[in-house]
């Protein structure tokens, strides 16, 4: 009976921490400067509570990232085509990559902080493995397209957070232009690349 209250408090603390971290990362120009102490202070909890709930800064970033990603994941798992299941592969691949790009644009600082954290390879992250698996599966159904595994990695490289930040943040490429450029690139990959023009 005495166990229920700590569990309720832990769930409440977790929500408070995620909300505080969300606000901090959304409003800070340099996400790498945000510390666990900053998040604890903003959430009104002790640093020990943070470390018990999330392990370390990377664990906190992953939890926040996964929370924000949940609506996209639901659309991919059970939403209508072309993003959801049942879409023709040549339509689903661009839709999946557009969803990743839009998510990274909407969560630029958080995605960048997670990729730059340095304590683990981004390629070992659960969300990366999920996207790679979805893309590989769809790519392997595109006739004449070799090596869906490598192609999935190469396409995901086009939506890495550091590249998105460079293009959208530093070069100021508008959102819709980025989406159009990505769509054109994906089309070329799916078509096997444009034929070289003669002189």
Coordinates of C-alpha atoms in Angstrom, one line a residue, residues 12 43 48 51 53 69 96 101 112 125 151 153 158 167 170 177 190 194:
X12 CA 4.4 12.8 -11.8
X43 CA 11.3 20.7 -13.1
X48 CA 19.1 12.4 -7.9
X51 CA 19.4 10.2 -12.6
X53 CA 14.5 8.0 -13.7
X69 CA 8.1 10.9 -31.8
X96 CA 8.7 8.0 -44.5
X101 CA 12.6 15.4 -42.1
X112 CA 20.8 17.7 -32.7
X125 CA 19.7 4.2 -31.3
X151 CA 20.2 2.5 -49.6
X153 CA 21.3 4.0 -44.5
X158 CA 20.1 12.9 -45.9
X167 CA 20.6 23.6 -44.1
X170 CA 22.8 28.1 -41.0
X177 CA 12.2 23.9 -50.3
X190 CA 14.3 5.0 -56.6
X194 CA 19.1 10.1 -63.8

